Short mmCIF file of C-alpha atoms and ligand atoms in Angstrom, two decimals:
data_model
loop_
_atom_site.label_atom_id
_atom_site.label_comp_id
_atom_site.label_asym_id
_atom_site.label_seq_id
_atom_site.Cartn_x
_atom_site.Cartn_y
_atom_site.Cartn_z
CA UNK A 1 34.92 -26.64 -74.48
CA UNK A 2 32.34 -26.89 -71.69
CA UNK A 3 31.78 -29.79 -69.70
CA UNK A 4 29.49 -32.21 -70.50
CA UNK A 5 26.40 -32.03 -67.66
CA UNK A 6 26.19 -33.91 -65.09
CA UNK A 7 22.37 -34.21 -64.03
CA UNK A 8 20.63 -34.46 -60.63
CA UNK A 9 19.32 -37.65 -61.84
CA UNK A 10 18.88 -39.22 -65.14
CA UNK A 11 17.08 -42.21 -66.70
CA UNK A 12 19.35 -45.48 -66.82
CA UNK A 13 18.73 -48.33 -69.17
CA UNK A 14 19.86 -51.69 -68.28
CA UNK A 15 19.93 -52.97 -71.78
CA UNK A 16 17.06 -55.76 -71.55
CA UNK A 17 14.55 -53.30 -72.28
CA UNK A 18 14.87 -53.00 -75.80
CA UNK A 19 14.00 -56.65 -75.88
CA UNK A 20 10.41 -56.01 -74.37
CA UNK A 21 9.52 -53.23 -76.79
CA UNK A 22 10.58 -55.59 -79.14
CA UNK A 23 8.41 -58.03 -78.80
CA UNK A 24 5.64 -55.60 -78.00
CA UNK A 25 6.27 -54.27 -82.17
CA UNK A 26 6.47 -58.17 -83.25
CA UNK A 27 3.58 -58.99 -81.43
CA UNK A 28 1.66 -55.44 -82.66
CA UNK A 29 0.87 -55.04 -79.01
CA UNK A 30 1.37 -51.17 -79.58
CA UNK A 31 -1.21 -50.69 -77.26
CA UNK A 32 -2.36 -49.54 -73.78
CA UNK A 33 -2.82 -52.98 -73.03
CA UNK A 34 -0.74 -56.10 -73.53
CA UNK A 35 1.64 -58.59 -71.71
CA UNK A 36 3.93 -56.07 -70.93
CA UNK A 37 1.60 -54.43 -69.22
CA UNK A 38 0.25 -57.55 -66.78
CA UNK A 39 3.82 -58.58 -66.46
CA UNK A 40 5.06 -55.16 -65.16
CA UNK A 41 2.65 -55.53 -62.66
CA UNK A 42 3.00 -58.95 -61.55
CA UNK A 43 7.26 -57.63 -60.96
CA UNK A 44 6.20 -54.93 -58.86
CA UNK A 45 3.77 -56.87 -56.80
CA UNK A 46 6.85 -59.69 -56.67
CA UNK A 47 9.54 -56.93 -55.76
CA UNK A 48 7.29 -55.05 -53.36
CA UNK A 49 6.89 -58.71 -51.54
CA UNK A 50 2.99 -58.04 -51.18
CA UNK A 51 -0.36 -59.32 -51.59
CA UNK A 52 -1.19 -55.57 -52.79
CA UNK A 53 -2.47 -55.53 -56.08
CA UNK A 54 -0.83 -53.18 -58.41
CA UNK A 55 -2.50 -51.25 -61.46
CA UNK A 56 0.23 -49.72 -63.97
CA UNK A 57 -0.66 -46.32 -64.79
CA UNK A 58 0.50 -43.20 -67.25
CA UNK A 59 1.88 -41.22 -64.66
CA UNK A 60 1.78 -41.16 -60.67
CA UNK A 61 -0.12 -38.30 -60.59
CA UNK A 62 -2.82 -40.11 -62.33
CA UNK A 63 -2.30 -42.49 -59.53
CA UNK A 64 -3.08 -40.40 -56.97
CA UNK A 65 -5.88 -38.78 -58.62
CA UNK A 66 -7.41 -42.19 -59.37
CA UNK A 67 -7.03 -42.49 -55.23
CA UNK A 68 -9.15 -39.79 -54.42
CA UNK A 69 -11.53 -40.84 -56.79
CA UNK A 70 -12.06 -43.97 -56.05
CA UNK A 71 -12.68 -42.68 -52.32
CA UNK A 72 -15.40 -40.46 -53.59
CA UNK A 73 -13.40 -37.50 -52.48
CA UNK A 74 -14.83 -34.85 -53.72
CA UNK A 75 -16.17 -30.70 -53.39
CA UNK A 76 -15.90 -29.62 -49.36
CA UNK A 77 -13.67 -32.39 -48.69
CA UNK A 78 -10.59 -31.79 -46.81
CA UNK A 79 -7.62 -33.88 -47.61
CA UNK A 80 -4.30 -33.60 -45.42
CA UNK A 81 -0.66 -33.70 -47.22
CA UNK A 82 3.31 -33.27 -46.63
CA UNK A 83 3.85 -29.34 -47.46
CA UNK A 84 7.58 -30.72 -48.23
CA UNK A 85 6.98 -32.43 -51.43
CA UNK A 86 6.27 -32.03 -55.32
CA UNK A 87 3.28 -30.28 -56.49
CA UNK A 88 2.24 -33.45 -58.28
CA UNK A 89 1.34 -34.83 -54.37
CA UNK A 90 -0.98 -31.79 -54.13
CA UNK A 91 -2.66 -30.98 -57.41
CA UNK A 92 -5.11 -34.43 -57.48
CA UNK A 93 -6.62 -32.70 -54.26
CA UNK A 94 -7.71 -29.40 -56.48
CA UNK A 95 -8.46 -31.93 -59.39
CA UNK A 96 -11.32 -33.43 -57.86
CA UNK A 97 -12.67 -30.03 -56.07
CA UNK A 98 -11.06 -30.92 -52.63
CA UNK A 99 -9.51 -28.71 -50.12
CA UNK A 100 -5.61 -29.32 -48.62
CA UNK A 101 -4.74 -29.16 -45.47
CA UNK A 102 -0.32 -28.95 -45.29
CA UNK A 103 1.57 -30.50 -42.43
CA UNK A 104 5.12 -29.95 -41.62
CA UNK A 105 8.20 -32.00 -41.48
CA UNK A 106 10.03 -33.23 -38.63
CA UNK A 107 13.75 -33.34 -38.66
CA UNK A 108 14.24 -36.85 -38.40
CA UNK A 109 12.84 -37.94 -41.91
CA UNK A 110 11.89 -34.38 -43.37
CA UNK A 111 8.49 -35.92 -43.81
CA UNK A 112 5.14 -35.36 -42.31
CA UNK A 113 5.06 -34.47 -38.67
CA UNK A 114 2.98 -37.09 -36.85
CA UNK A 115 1.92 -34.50 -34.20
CA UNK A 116 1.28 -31.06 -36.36
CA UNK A 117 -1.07 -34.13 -38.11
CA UNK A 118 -3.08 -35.15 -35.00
CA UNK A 119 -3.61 -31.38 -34.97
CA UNK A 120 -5.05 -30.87 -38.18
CA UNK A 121 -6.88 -33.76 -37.71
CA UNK A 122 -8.36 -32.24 -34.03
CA UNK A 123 -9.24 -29.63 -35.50
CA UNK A 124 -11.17 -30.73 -38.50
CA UNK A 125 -12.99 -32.65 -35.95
CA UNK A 126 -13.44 -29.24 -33.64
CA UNK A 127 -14.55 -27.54 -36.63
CA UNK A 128 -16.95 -29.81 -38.62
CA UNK A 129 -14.69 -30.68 -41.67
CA UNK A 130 -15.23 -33.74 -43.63
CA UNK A 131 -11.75 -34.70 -43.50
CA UNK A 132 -11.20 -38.20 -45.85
CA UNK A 133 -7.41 -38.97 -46.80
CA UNK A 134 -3.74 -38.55 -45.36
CA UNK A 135 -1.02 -38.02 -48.06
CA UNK A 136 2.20 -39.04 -46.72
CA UNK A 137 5.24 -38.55 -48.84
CA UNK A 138 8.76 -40.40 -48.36
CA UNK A 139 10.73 -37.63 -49.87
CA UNK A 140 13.79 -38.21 -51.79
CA UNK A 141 13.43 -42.25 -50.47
CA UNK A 142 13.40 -41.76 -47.11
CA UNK A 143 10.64 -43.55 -45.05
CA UNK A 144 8.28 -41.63 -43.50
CA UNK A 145 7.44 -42.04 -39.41
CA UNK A 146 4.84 -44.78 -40.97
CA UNK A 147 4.33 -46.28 -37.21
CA UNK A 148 2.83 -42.90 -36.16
CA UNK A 149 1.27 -41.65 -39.11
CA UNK A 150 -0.54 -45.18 -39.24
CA UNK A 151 -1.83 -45.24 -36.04
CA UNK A 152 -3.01 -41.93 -36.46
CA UNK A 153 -5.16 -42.71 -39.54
CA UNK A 154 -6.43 -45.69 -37.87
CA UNK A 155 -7.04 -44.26 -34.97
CA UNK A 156 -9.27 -41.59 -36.54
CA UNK A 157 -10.48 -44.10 -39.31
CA UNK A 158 -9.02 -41.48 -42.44
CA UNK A 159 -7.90 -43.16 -45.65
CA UNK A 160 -3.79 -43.53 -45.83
CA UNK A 161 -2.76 -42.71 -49.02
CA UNK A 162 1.23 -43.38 -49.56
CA UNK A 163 3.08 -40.91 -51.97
CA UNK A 164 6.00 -43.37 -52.76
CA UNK A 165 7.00 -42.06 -56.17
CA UNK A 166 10.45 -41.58 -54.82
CA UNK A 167 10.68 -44.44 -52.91
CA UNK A 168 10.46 -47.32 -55.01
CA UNK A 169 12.69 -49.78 -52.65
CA UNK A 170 12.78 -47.77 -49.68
CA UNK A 171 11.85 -49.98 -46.64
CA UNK A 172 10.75 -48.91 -42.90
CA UNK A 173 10.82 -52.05 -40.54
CA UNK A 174 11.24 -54.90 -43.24
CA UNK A 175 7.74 -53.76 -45.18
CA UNK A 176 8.69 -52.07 -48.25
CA UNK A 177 7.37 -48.31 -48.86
CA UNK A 178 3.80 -48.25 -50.62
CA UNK A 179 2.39 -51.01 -49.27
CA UNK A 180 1.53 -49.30 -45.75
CA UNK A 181 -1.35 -47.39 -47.21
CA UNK A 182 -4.72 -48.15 -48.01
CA UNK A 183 -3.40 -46.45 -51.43
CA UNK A 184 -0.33 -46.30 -52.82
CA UNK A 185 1.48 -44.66 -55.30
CA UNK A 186 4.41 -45.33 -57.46
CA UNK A 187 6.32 -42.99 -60.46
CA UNK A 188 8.50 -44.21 -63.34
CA UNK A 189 9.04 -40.89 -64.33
CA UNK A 190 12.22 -39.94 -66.36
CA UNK A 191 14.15 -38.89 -63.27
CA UNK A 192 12.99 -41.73 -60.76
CA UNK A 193 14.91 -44.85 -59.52
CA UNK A 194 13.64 -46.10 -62.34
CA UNK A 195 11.84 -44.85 -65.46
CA UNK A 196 9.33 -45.97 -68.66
CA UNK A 197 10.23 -42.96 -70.10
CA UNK A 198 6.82 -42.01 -68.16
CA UNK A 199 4.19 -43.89 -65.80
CA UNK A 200 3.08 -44.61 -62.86
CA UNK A 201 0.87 -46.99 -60.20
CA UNK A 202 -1.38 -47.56 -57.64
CA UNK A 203 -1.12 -50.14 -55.12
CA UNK A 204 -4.40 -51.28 -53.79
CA UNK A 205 -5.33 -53.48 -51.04
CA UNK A 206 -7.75 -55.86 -53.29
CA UNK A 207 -8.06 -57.33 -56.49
CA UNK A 208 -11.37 -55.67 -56.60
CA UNK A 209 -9.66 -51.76 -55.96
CA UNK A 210 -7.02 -52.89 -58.61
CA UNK A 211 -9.82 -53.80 -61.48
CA UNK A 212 -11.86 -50.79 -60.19
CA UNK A 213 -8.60 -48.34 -60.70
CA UNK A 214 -7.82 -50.24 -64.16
CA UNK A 215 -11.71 -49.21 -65.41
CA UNK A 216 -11.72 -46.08 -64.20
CA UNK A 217 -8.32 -45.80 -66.07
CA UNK A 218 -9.87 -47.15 -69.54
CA UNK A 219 -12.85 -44.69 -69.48
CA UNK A 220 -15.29 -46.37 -67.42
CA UNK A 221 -16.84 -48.53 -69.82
CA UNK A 222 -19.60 -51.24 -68.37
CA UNK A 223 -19.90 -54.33 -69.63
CA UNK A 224 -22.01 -54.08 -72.76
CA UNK A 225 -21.41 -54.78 -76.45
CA UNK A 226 -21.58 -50.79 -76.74
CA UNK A 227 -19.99 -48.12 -75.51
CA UNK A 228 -22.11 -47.61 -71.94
CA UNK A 229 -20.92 -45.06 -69.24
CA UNK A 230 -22.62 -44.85 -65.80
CA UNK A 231 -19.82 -43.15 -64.69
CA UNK A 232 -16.73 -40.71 -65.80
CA UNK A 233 -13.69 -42.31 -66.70
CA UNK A 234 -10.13 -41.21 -67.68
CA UNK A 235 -7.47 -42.43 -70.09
CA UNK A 236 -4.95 -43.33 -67.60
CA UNK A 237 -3.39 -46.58 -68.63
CA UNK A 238 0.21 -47.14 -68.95
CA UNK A 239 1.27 -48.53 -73.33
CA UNK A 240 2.38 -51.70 -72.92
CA UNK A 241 5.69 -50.09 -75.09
CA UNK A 242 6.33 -48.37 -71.59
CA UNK A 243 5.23 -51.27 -69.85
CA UNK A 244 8.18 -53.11 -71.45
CA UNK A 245 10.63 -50.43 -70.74
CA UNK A 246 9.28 -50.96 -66.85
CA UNK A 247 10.24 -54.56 -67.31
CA UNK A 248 13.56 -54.02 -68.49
CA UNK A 249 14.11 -51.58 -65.28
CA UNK A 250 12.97 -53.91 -62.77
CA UNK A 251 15.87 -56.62 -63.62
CA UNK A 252 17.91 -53.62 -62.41
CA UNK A 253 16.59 -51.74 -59.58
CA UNK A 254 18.14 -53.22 -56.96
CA UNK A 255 21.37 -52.47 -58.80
CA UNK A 256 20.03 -48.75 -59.03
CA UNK A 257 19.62 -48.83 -55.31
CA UNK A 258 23.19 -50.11 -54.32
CA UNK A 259 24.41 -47.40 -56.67
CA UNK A 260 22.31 -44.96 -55.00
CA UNK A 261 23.00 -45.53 -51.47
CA UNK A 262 26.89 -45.63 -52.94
CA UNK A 263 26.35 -42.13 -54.15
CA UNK A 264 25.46 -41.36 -50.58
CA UNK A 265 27.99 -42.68 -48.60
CA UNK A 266 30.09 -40.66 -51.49
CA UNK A 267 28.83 -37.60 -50.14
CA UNK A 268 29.04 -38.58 -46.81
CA UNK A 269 32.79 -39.14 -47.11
CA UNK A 270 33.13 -35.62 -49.11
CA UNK A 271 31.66 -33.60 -46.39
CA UNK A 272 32.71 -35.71 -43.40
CA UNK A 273 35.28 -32.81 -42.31
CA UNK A 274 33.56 -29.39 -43.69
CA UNK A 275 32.05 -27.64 -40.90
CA UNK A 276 28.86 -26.87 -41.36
CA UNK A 277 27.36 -29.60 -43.54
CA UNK A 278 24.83 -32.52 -42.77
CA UNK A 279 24.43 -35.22 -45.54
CA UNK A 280 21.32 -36.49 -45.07
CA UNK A 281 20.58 -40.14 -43.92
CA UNK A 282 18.19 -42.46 -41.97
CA UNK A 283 17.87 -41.97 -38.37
CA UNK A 284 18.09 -45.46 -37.28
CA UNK A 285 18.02 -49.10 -38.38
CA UNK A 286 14.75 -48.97 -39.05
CA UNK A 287 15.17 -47.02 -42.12
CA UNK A 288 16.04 -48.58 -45.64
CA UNK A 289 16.48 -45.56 -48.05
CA UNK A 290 16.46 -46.16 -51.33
CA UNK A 291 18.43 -42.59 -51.17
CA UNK A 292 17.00 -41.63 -55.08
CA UNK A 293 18.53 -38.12 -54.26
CA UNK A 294 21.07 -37.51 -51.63
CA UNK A 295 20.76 -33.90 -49.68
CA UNK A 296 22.79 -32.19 -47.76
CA UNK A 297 22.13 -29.14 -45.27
CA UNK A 298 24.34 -25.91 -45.18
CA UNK A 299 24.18 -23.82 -41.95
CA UNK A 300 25.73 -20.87 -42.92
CA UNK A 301 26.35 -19.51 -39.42
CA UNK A 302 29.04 -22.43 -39.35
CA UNK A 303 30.49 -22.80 -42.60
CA UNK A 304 33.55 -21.66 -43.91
CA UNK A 305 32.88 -17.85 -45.26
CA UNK A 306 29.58 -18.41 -44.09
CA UNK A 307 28.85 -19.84 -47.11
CA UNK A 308 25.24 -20.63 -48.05
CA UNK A 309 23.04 -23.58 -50.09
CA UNK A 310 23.06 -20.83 -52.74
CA UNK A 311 26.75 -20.39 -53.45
CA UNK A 312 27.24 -23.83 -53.35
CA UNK A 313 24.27 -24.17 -56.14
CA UNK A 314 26.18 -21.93 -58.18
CA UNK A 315 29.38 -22.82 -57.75
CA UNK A 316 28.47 -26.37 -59.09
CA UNK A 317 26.31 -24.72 -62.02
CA UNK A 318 29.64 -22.47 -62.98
CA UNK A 319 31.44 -26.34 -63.51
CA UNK A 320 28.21 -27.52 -65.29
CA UNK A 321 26.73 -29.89 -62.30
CA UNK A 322 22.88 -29.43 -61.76
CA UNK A 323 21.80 -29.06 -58.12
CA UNK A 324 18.78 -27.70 -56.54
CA UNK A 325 16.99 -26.83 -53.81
CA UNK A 326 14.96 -29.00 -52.05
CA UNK A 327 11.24 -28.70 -52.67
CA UNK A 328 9.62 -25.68 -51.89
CA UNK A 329 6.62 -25.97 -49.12
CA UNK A 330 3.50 -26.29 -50.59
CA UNK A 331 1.94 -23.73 -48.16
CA UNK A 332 4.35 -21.35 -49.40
CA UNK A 333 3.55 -21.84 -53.26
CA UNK A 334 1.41 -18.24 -54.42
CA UNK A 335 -0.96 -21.39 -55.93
CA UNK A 336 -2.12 -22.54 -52.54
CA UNK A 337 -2.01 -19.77 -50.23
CA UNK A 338 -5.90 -20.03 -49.44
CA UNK A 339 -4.57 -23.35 -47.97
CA UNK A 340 -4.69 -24.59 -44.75
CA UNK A 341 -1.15 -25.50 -42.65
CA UNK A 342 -0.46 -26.83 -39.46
CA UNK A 343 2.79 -26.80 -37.85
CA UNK A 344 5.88 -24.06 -37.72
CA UNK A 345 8.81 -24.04 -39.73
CA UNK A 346 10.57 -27.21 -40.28
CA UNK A 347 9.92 -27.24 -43.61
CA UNK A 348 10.92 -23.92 -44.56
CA UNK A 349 14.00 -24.25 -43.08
CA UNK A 350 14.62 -27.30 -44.94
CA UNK A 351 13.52 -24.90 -47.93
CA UNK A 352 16.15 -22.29 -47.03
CA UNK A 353 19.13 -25.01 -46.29
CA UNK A 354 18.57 -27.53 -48.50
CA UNK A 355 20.10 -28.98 -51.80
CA UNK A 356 19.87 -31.74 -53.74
CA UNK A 357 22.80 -33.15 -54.95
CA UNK A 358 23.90 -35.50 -58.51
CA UNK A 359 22.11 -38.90 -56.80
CA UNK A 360 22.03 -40.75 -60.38
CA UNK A 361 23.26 -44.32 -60.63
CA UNK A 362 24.75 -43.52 -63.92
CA UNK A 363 27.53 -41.17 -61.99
CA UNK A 364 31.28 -42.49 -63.13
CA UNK A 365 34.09 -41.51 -61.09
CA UNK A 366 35.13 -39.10 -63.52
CA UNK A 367 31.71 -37.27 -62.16
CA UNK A 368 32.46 -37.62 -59.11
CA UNK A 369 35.97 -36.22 -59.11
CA UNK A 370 34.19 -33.34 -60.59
CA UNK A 371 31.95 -32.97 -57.75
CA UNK A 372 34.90 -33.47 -55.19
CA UNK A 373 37.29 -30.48 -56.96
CA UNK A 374 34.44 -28.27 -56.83
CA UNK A 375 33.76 -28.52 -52.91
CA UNK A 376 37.83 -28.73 -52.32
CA UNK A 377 38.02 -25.35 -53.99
CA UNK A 378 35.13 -23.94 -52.01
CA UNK A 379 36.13 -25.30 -48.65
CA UNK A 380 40.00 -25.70 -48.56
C1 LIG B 1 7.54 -37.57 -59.31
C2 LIG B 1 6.65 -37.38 -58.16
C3 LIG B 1 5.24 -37.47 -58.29
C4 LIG B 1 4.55 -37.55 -59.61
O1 LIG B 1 4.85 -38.60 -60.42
P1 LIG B 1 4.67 -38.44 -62.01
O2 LIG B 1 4.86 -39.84 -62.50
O3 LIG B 1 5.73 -37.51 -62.48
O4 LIG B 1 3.29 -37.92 -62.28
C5 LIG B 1 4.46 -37.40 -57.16
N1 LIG B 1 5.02 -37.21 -55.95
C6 LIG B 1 6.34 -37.08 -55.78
C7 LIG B 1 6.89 -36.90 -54.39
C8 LIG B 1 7.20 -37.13 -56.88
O5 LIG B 1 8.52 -36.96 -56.70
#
């Protein structure tokens, strides 16, 4: 009989979100709109410990395509982002007509390089380029270098925009992650810390921003008896049944997180001894990850065999474990090779390295004995 999977990461239900759908049917709020809805928000706002304003959205790409909107970013713009990362931190760029401009990692985080930035930025300044908005990503929960990247933005007056769909807990410096911004983002998809089975948000500085983001998320409808549209709008709200879900999760995310960081210390126990192997992990105090996946590097020139990232992948897919590698660079993707990059090749050495481990807070320790025989019997 094969073994049942064991997944990257999973969605994890507390048991108190039944309760909010619930009430959501009894109250026939079956709706993109309802208490669930306002009170989802008002738990991130509390959790994130900010007087950002939060609009609950269908997905986080929506949120950041509502951010470049609502900066009237638009054709022969030039927006900056983490190569490391998702496509979903890229696309809203090509949504609204923009052009990207990729940045490297550094080692420290594996998030944007604060100096290939300050080159892009130089040279969209040397060459003329209307460059509006920074997207920084804390990958896998890990903080980005926020002190530099900040000061950078400010410096040069650009529009922060915070890709924190992985980092929902994740502090640098006792400020949680998405509230550094002048945009954030947050994702509840089905594999993130936490889920609403799908959904998203954008923190905003001002109540104004949040109402602005929650009308262009209803279709843009003034205020008139009638339909009346001065501008374009999208249907972008989150259902107050997800909204519900969201509340559920929330009552257990910090739980999520201690399991989380658990999972890493798991794997930093498991490869302590095997030459070769980095788990990844913050750099210093100053970095809280929420550690939503846990990563490890494989230098093949050291391990045992020289064994690479790739026969470790498959040697955990022959026992039924999912693992992957970490994100592909942006720059690199055949969709974006007209692209702009600055830096050299952090990032695609991360690429070449890099896997992604089970991270999920649902892991038992049957799991995890699982994991352990199958790097014993690689490595001993
Ligand atoms: C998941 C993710 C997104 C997109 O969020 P969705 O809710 O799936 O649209 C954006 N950026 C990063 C880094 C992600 O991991």
């Amino acid at each position: 009989m094969k073994k049942s999977k064991i997944w990257l990461s999973s969605p994890h239900l507390g048991g108190d979100e039944i309760d909010y759908v619930n009430s959501a049917f009894e109250e026939n709020w079956v709706a993109p709109l309802g208490p669930n809805v306002a009170g989802f928000e008002k738990d991130i706002q509390h959790y994130l410990n900010t007087d950002n304003y939060i609009a609950a959205l269908s997905s986080g790409t929506a949120a950041l395509h509502l951010s470049l909107i609502m900066n009237n970013i638009g054709n022969d713009d030039f927006v900056i982002c983490q190569s490391l990362t998702f496509s979903a931190s890229a696309n809203p760029i090509k949504y609204v007509g923009a052009k990207a401009i990729f940045i490297d990692s550094e080692l420290d985080t594996w998030n944007m390089c604060p100096e290939a930035l300050r080159n892009a930025i130089e040279f969209c300044i040397k060459k003329n380029k209307k460059l509006k908005a920074v997207i920084c990503v804390h990958l896998y929960g890990m903080p980005a270098k926020l002190d530099e990247i900040r000061t950078i933005c400010d410096e040069y007056n650009i529009i922060l925009i915070e890709d924190s769909a992985d980092a929902l807990g994740s502090i640098f410096k006792n400020q949680k992650c998405g509230t550094f911004g002048d945009f954030g983002i947050l994702s509840f998809n089905g594999n993130k810390i936490i889920t609403t089975s799908g959904g998203g948000a954008l923190i905003c500085n001002s109540q104004k921003e949040q109402q602005k983001a929650v009308f262009y998320a209803t279709q843009a409808r003034d205020d008139a008896p009638h339909y009346q549209h001065s501008e374009i709008g999208y249907n972008y709200r989150l259902s107050n049944i997800s909204a519900g879900i969201g509340r559920g999760q929330m009552k257990v995310l910090d739980k999520h997180i201690s399991l989380r960081r658990k999972m890493n210390q798991f794997y930093q126990e498991l490869f302590k001894d095997i030459e070769g192997i980095t788990v990844f992990k913050e750099p210093n105090s100053d970095y809280f990850s929420n550690h939503w996946l846990s990563a490890i590097l494989v230098d093949s020139t050291k391990t045992k065999n020289n064994l690479t990232r790739e026969d470790i992948r498959l040697a955990f897919e022959e026992e039924n474990i999912e693992s992957r590698p970490l994100w592909k660079p942006m720059h690199l993707q055949p969709v974006f090779k007209d692209e702009l990059y600055f830096g050299g090749s952090v990032a695609e050495n991360l690429f070449r390295d890099g896997l992604c481990l089970p991270s999920g807070s649902n892991l038992t320790d049957e799991d995890r004995e699982r994991i352990t025989s199958v790097i014993q019997k690689l490595f001993n």
